[in-house]
XYZ file of C-alpha atoms in Angstrom:
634
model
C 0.000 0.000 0.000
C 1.588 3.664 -1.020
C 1.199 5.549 1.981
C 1.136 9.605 1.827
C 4.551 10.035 3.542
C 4.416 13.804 2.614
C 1.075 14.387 3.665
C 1.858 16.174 7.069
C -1.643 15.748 8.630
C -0.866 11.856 8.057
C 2.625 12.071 9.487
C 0.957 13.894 12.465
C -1.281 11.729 13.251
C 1.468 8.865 12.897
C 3.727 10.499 15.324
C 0.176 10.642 17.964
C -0.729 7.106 17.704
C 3.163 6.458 18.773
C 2.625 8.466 21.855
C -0.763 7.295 22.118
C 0.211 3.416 22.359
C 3.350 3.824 23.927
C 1.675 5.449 27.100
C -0.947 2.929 26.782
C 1.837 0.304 27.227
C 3.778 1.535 29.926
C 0.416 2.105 31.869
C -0.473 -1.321 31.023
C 3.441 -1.751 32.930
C 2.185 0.135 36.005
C 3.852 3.572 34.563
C 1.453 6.475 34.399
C 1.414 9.933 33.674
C 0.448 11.732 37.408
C -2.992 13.353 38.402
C -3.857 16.161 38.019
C -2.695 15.778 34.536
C -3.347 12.895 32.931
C -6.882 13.712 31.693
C -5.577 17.073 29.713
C -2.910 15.687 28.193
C -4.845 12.932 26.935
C -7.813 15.010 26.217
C -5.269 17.327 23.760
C -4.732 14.328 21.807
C -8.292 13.215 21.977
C -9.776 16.372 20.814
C -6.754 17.262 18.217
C -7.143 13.654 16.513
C -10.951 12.823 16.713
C -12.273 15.953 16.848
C -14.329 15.616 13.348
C -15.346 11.789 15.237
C -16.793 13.581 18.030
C -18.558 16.523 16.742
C -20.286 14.227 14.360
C -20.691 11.969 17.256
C -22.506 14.550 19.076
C -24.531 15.597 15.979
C -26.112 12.300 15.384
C -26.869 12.259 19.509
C -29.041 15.471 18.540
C -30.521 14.138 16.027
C -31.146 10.729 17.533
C -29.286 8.678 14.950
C -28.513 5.901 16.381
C -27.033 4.429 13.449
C -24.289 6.192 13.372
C -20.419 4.941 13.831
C -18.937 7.870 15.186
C -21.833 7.947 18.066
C -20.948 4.339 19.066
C -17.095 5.674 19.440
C -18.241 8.889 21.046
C -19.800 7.405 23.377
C -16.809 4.847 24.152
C -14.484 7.593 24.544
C -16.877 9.112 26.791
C -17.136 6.216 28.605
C -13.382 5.321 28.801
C -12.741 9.146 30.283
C -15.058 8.314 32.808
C -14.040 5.125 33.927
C -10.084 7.073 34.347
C -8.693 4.784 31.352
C -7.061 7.700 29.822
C -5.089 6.285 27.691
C -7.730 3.699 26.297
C -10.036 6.493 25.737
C -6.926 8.228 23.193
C -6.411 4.409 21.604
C -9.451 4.421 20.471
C -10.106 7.867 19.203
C -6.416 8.000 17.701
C -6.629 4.770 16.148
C -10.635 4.908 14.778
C -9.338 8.019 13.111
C -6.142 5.734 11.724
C -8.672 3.620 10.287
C -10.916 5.863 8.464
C -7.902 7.186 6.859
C -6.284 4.190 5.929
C -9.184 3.016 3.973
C -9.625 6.877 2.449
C -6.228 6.162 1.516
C -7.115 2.591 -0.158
C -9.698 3.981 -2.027
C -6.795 6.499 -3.272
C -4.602 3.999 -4.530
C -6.954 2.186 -6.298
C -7.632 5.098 -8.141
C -4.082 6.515 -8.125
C -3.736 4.931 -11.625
C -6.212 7.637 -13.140
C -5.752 10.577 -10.924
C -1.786 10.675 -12.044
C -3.072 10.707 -15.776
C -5.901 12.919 -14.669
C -2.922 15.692 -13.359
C -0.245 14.790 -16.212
C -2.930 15.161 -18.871
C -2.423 18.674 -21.138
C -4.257 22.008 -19.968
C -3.542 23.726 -23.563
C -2.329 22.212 -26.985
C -0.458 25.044 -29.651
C -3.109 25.905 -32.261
C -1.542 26.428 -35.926
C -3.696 29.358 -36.883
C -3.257 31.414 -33.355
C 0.589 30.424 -33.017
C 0.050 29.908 -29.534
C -1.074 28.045 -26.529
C -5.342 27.656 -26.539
C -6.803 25.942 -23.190
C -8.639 22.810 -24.752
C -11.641 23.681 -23.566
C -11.702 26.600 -25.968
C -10.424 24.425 -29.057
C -13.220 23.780 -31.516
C -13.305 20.743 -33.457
C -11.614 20.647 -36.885
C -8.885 22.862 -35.355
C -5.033 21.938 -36.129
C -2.989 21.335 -32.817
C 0.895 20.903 -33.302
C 2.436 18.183 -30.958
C 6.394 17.962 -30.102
C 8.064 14.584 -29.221
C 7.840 13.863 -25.457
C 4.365 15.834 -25.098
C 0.826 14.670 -24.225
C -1.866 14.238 -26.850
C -4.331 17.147 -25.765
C -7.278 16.426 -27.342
C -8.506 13.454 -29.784
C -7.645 13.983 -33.705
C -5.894 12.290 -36.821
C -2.222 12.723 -38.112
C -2.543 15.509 -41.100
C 1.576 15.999 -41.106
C 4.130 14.030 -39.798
C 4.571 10.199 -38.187
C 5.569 8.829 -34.833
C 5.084 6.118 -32.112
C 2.557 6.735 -29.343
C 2.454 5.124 -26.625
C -1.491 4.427 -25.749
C -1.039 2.714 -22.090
C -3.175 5.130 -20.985
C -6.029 4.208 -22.965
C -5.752 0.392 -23.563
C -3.188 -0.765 -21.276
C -0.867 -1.642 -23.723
C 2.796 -1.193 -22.998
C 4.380 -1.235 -26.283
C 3.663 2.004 -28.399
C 2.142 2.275 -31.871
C 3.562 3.435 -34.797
C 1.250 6.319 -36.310
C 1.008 7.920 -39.668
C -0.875 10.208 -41.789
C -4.863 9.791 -41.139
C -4.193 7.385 -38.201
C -6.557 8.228 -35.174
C -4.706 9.890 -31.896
C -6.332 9.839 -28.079
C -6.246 12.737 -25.657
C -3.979 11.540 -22.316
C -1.607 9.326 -24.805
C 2.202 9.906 -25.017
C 3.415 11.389 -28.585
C 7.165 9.757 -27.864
C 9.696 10.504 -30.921
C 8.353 12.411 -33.801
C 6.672 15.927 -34.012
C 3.063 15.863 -35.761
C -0.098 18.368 -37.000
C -3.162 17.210 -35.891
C -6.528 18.052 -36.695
C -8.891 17.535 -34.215
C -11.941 15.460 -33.926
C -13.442 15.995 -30.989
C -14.193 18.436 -28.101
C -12.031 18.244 -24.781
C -15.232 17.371 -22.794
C -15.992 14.334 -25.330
C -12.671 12.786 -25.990
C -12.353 9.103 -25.256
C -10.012 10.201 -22.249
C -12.367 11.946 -20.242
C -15.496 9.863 -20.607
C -12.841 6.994 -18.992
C -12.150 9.368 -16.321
C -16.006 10.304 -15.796
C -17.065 6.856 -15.699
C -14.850 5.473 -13.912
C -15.223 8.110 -11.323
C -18.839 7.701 -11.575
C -18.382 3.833 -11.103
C -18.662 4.113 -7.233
C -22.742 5.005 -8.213
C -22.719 1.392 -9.160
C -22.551 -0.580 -6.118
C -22.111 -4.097 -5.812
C -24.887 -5.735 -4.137
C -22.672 -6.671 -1.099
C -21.769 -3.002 -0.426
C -25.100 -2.466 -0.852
C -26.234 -5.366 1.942
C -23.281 -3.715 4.198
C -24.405 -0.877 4.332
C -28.234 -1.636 5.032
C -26.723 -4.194 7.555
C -24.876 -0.951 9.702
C -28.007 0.997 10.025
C -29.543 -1.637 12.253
C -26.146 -3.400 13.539
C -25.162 0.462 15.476
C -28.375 0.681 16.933
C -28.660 -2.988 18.150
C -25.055 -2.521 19.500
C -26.185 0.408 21.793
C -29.330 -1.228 22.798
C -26.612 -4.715 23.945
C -24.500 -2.671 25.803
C -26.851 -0.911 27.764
C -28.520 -4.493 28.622
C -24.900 -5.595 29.339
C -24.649 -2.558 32.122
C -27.976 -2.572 32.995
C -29.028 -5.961 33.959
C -25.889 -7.104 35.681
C -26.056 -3.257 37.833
C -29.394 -2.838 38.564
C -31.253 -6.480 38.529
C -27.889 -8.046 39.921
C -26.461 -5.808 41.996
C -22.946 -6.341 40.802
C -20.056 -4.162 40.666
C -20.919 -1.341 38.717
C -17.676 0.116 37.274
C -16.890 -3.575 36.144
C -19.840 -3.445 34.009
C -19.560 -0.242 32.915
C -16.424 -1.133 30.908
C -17.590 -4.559 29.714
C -20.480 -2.167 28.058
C -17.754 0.460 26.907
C -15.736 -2.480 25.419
C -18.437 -3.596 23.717
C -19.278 -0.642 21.915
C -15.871 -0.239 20.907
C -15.084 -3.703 19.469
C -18.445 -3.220 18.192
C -17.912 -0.276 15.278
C -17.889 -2.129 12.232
C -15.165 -0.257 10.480
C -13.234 -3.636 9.172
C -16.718 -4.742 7.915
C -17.969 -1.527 6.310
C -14.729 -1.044 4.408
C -13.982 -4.793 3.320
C -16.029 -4.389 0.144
C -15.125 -0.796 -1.093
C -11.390 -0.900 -1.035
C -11.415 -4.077 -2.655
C -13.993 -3.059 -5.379
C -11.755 0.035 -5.684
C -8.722 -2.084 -6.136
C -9.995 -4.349 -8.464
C -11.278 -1.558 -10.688
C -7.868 -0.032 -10.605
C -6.199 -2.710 -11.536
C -8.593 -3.461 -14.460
C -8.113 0.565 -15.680
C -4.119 -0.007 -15.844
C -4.652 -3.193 -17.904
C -7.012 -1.425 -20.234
C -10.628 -2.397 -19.025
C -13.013 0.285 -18.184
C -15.454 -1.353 -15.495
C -18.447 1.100 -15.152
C -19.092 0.012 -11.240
C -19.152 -2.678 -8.265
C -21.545 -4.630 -9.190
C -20.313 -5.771 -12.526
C -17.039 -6.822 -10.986
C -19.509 -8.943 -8.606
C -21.617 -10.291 -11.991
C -18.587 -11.223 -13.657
C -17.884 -13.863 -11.019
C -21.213 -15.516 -11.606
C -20.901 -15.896 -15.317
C -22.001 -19.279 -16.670
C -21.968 -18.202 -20.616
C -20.023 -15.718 -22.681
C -21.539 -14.914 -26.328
C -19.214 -13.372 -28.280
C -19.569 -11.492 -31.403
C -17.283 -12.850 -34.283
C -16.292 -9.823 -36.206
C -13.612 -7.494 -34.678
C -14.587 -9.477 -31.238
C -12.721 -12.982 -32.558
C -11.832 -11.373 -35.674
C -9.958 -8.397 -36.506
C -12.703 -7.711 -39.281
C -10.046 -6.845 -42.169
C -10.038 -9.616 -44.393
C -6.313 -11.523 -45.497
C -5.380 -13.693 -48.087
C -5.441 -17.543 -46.847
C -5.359 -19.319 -50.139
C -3.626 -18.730 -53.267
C -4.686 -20.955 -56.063
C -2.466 -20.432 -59.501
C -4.223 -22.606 -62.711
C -3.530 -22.873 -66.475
C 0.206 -22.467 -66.012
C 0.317 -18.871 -64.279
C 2.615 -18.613 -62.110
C 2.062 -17.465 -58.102
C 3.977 -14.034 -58.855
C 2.121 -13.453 -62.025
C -1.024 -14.067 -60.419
C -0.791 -11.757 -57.288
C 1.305 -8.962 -59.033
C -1.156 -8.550 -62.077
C -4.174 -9.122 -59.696
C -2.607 -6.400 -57.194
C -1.832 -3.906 -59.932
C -5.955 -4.244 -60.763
C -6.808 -4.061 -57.126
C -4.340 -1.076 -56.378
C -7.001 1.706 -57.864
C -10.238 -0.238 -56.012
C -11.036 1.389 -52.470
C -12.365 -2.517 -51.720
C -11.294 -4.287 -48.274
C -10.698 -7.350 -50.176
C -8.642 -5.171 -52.690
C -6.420 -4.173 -50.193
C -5.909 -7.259 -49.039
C -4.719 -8.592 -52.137
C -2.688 -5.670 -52.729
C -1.090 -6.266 -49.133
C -0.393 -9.956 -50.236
C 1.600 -9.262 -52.731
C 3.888 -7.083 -51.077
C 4.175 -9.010 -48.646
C 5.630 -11.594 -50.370
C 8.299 -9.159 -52.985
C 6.078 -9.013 -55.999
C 5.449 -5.279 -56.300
C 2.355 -5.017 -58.117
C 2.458 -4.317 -61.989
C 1.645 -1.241 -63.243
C -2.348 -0.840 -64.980
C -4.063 1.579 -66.945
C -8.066 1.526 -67.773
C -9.108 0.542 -64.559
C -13.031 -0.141 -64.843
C -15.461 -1.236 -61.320
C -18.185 -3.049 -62.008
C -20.712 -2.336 -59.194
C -21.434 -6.152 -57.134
C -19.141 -7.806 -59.589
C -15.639 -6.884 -60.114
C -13.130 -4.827 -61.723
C -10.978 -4.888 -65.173
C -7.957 -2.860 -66.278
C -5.160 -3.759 -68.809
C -1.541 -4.584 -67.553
C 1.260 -2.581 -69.109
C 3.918 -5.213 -68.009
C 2.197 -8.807 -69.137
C 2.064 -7.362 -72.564
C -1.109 -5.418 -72.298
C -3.291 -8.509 -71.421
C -6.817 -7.359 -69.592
C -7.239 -8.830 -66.259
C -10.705 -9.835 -64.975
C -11.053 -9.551 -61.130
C -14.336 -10.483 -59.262
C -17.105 -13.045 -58.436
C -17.227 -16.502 -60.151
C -20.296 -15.169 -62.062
C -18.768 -12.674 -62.867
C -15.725 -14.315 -64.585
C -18.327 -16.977 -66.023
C -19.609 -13.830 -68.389
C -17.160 -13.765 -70.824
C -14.734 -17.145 -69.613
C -14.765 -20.938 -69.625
C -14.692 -22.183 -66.196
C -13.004 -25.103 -65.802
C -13.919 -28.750 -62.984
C -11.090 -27.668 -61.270
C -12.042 -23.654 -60.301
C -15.158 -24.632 -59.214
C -13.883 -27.376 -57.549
C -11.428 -24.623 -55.285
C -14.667 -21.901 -55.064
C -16.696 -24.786 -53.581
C -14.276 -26.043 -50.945
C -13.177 -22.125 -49.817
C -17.152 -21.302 -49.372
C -17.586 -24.431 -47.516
C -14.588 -23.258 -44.941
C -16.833 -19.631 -44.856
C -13.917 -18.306 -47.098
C -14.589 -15.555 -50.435
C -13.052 -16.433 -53.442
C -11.652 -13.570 -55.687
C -11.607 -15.294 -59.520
C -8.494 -14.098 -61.495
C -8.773 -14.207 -65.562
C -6.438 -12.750 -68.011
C -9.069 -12.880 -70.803
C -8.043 -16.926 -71.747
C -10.308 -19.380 -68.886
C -8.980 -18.760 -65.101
C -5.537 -17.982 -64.382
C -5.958 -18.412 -60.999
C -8.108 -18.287 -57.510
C -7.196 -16.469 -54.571
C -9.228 -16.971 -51.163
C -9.779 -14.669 -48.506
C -11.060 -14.209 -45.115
C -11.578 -12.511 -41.569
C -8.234 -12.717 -39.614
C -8.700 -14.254 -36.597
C -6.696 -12.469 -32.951
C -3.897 -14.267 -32.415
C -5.067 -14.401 -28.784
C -8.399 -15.695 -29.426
C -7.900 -19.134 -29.695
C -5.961 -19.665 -26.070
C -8.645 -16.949 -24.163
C -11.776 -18.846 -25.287
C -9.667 -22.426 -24.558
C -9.213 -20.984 -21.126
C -12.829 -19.768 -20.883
C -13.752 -23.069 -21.252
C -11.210 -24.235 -18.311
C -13.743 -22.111 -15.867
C -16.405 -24.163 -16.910
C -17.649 -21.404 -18.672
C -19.357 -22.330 -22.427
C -18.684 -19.828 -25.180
C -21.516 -19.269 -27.840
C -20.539 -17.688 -30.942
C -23.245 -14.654 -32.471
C -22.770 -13.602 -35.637
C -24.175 -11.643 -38.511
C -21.948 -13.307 -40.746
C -22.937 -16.488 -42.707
C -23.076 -20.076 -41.244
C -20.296 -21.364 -43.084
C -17.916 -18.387 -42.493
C -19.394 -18.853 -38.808
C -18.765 -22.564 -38.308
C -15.193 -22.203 -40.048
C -13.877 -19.577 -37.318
C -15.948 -21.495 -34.637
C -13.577 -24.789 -35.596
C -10.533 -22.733 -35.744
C -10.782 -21.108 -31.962
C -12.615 -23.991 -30.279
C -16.352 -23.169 -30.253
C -18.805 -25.404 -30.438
C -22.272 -23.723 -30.170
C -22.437 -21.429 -33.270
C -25.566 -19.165 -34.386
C -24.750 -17.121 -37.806
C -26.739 -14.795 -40.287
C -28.073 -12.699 -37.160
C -29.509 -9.603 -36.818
C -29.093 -7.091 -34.316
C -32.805 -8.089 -32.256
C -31.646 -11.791 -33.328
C -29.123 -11.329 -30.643
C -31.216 -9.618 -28.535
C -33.928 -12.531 -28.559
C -30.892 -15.187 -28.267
C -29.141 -13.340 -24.957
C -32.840 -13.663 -23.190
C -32.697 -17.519 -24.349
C -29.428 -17.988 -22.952
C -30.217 -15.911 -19.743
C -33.507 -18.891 -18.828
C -30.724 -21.619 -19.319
C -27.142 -19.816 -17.528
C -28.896 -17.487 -15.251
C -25.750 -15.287 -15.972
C -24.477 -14.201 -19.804
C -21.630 -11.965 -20.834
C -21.808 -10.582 -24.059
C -18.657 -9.618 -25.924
C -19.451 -7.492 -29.119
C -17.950 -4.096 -30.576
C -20.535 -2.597 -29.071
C -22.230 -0.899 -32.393
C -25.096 -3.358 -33.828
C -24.544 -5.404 -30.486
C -25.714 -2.941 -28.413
C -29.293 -4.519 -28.006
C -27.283 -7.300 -26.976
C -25.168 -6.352 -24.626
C -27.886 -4.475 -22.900
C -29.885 -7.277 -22.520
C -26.856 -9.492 -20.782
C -25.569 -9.557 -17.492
C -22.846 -8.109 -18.224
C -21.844 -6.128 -21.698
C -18.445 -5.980 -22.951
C -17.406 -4.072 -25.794
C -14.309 -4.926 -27.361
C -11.835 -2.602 -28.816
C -14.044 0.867 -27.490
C -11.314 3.209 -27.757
C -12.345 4.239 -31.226
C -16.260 3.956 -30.607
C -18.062 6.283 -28.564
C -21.220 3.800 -28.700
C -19.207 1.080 -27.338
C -17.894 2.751 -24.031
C -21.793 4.102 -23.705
C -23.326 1.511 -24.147
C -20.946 -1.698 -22.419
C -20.612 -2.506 -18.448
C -17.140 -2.905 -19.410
C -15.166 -1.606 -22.310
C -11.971 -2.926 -23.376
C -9.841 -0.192 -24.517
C -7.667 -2.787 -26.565
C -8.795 -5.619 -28.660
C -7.632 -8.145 -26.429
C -10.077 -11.326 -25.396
C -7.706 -12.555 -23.273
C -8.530 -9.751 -21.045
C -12.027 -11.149 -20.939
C -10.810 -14.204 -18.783
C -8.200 -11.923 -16.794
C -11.008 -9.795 -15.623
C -13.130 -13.079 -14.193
C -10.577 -14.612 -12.376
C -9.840 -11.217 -10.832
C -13.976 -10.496 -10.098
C -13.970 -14.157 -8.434
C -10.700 -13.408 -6.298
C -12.566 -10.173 -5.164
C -15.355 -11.536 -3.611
C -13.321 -14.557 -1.933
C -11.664 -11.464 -0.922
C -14.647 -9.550 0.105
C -16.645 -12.871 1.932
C -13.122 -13.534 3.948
C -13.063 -10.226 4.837
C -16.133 -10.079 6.262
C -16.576 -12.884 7.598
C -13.325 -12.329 9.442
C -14.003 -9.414 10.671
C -17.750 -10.568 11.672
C -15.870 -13.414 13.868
C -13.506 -11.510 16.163
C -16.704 -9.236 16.704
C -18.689 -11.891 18.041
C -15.768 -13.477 20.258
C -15.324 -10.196 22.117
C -19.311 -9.320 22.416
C -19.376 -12.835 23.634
C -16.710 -11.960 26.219
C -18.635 -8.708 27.161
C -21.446 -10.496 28.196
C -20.058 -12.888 30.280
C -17.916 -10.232 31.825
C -14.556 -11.167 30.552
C -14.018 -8.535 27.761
C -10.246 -6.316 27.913
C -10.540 -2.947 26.672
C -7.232 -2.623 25.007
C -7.177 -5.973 23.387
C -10.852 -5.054 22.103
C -8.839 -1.948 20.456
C -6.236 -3.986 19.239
C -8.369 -6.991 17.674
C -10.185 -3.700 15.851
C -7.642 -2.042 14.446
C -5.608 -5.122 13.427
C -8.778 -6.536 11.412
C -9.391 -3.244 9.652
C -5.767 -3.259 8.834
C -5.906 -6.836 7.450
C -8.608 -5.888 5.686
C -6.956 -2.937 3.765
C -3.650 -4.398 3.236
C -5.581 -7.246 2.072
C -8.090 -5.684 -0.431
C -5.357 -3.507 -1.937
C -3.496 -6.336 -2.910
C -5.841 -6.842 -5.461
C -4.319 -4.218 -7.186
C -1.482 -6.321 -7.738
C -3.260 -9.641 -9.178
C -1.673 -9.962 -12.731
C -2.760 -11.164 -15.905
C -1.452 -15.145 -15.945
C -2.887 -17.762 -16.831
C -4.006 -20.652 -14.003
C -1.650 -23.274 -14.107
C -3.121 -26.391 -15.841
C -5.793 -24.557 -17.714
């Protein structure tokens, strides 16, 4: 846990809880500080530390709120000054107060992640036209910012002059920075490192990407997890049925008894005082807080408590296929040369068509061929047929036309040979398009293309599986193209050719037989979907406003193997949380049981207290540091 060691109100209040429990001990020894002056001095440190405890103490007296905490300690302190245990009376107060700021101080680490970006993040960017420094609140959109090597990104835009790497850690956790070019997107709070740019920007300071993170997540404590919420119904009856005990403890033994009454007295005092449920009250928001943290840094955005608490019930995940599985930009897989053309004829001629078509599967071809050292021939007369294809003549492959498109579209004016439609068939059964090659004499060749799949898809979803979780596959996309990356990643329950409500209807399906169902989508057409689950996860958000909107949980990256991360660390919170309380619940009851019967210690309450709300920080924090790995065996 980072302590505030510069924060002189905490090193104060260190240096009184020394003096504090050292006294305490040596008056435990038989060494006390001499009448008259024993009740000032401890009254200085009583009033200087828990002041804020006792006025609000008092208040809720007033006001006859007997639920409050800080009544059930004012009243112990009052109680301990009467009694003449000095020093117990300043334990208590000193280290209550210790308490409450330790977990203020949990709940500040947790978010310490955000705040530092939150304080590093750019107050002005230098506008082009003015020549000068512009707060960003005042920068419209459309407006070109200039960014130097080593600065913050003010403001979200796109690269209209120069190239760099940025490192976007901030946004979706990822370490390693990105190389960006002309017309590649930028976010607000990410690090330009090497290279100095013009931007244009594309959105207003109060919308970027950056700050809704920041707002939501700061918002997230709105959302609290049902135990939180159970906690804190629980400690508006537990204070008031604590004061009602120890009165009974004082009053029966006193009055119907006649025993002796000071004895009783502090059995009733300790009893209030072991009583405060501090440890309890705080076990579920610093871990909730820590959790969250720690799923900001690695690039999840969880909107709240009680979706970290879902996520641990989960019995189904349906995922999206495109740009969830997929990347959604399609590659070559298959390269099929016929009729004697060769493989760098075929992609180089094809390419040099495709290099003038806007197409995704163009591109893809285009990116082929490069890829493998045949530049791409040079063309002239490039025509696009709408649906169907493209021609254009080749200047190298003495001026032959080339004919790029759809079988039937090839079939117009060419012989199609057993064998072509032999290699169409078998890449549309594998959910795979076919691009048909002809250079105006039958087919010259076949090229096959489809969605690339994450390289990390394949090992998340295996270990989805491992938590007895069962992955269902929802897709817009065709059965075959469906099935195909089903097989390749390890899914066996597959629904394709979906619609938008289709989804919809099929999450309410799923929810009568799991209970619980995560949906995974990119958070655009899914969004009926991932409304209607338990929990909505939009991959890849930090380009879609709808996505961070709309999810419980956006990943900022496009990484599914964050998916399982964040359930194993939503199940190790609440074993957290239940030990926590349940601990804490425990030494409770063994000192109200020692109360009763007259056996209690007042010091020993304090320290059984204190230690269990320290556990309990030091504890829940350490959730901050549960790391990404993979359970051994899965």
């Amino acid at each position: 846990m980072k302590l505030p060691i510069n924060d002189k109100k905490f090193l104060f209040l260190l240096s009184a809880i020394t003096i504090v429990v050292a006294l305490e001990i040596l008056s435990i020894i038989g060494i006390h500080i001499p009448m008259p002056y024993a009740p000032f001095f401890f009254a200085i440190f009583i009033l200087g530390i828990g002041y804020n405890v006792l006025w609000n103490g008092v208040k809720a007296i007033i006001k006859l709120k007997f639920s409050s905490i800080n009544l059930l300690m004012t009243i112990a302190v009052i109680g301990a000054f009467y009694l003449g245990e000095y020093p117990e009376a300043a334990v208590v107060i000193v280290l209550y107060v210790l308490g409450e700021r330790l977990e203020d101080i949990g709940i500040e680490n947790s978010k310490s992640a955000l705040d530092e970006l939150v304080s590093k993040a750019p107050k002005t960017a230098f506008v082009k036209t003015e020549n000068a420094n512009v707060a960003i609140d005042k920068i419209a959109v459309g407006t070109i910012i200039q960014v130097k090597a080593g600065e913050m990104i003010p403001l979200d835009g796109k690269i209209i002059s120069g190239e760099t790497m940025v490192d976007e850690a901030a946004i979706t956790g990822e370490p390693i920075a990105k190389d960006k070019r002309i017309g590649d997107n930028l976010f607000a709070g990410t690090l330009n490192k090497n290279g100095f740019i013009e931007m244009e920007t594309t959105k207003l300071s109060v919308d970027t990407t950056f700050s809704k993170i920041i707002r939501l997540t700061f918002e997230a404590q709105g959302n609290k997890s049902e135990t939180q919420k159970f906690i804190q119904q629980f400690s508006k009856y537990y204070t008031p049925s604590i004061i009602a005990m120890a009165i009974l403890v004082f009053v029966i033994p006193v009055f119907a008894m006649q025993l002796d009454f000071n004895h009783w007295l502090q059995q009733a005092i300790t009893l209030l005082v072991i009583a405060c449920p501090c440890a309890l009250v705080i076990s579920t928001p610093v871990a909730i807080y820590a959790a969250i943290g720690n799923a900001s840094v690695k690039g999840a955005l969880v909107k709240g408590g009680k979706y970290i608490e879902a996520l641990a019930s989960i019995k189904a995940i349906a995922l999206d296929k495109t740009r969830t599985i997929t990347f959604g930009n399609p590659i070559v897989s298959d390269i099929f040369p016929l009729n004697g053309t060769s493989r760098e004829e075929l992609l180089a001629c094809t390419a040099g068509a495709e290099i003038f078509s806007e197409h995704p599967l163009a591109q893809a071809i285009v990116d082929a061929s490069k890829k493998e050292g045949f530049e791409p021939h040079k063309t002239e007369g490039f025509k696009s047929i709408m649906g169907k294809g493209a021609t254009a003549k080749c200047l190298v492959c003495e001026d032959e036309t080339i004919y790029v498109g759809k079988l039937d579209f090839i079939q117009e004016t060419q012989t199609i040979d057993n064998e072509a439609l032999k290699i169409v068939e078998q890449l549309s059964a594998q959910g795979k398009t076919s691009v048909v090659v002809s250079f105006g004499n039958g087919v010259a060749g076949i090229i096959g293309l489809m969605d690339e799949i994450k390289p990390d898809s394949a090992a998340a979803l295996k270990e989805i599986e491992a938590m007895n979780i069962e992955p269902v596959m929802l897709t817009g996309d065709s059965e075959k193209a469906a099935n195909y990356v089903a097989q390749q990643v390890g899914i066996k329950k597959i629904f394709g050719n979906m619609l938008p409500e289709n989804k919809a209807e099929k999450i309410k399906e799923l929810l009568q037989q799991y209970k619980f169902v995560a949906m995974v989508g990119d958070g655009i057409n899914d969004a009926p979907a991932l409304a209607q689950s338990t929990v909505g996860i939009a991959m890849g958000a930090a380009g879609s406003d709808t996505a961070i909107e709309t999810a419980n949980i956006a990943l900022m990256n496009d990484k599914l193997s964050l998916i399982p991360f964040l359930i194993r660390l939503s199940q190790k919170t609440l074993r957290r949380i239940k030990f926590n309380t349940i601990g804490a619940i425990a030494v409770k009851l063994i000192f109200i049981t020692l109360a009763f019967i007259g056996y209690s210690n007042l010091v020993f309450a304090i320290a059984a207290d204190v230690g269990v709300t320290l556990i309990v920080i030091l504890t829940s924090l350490n959730l901050m540091k549960f790391e990404n790995k993979i359970v051994s065996g899965h």
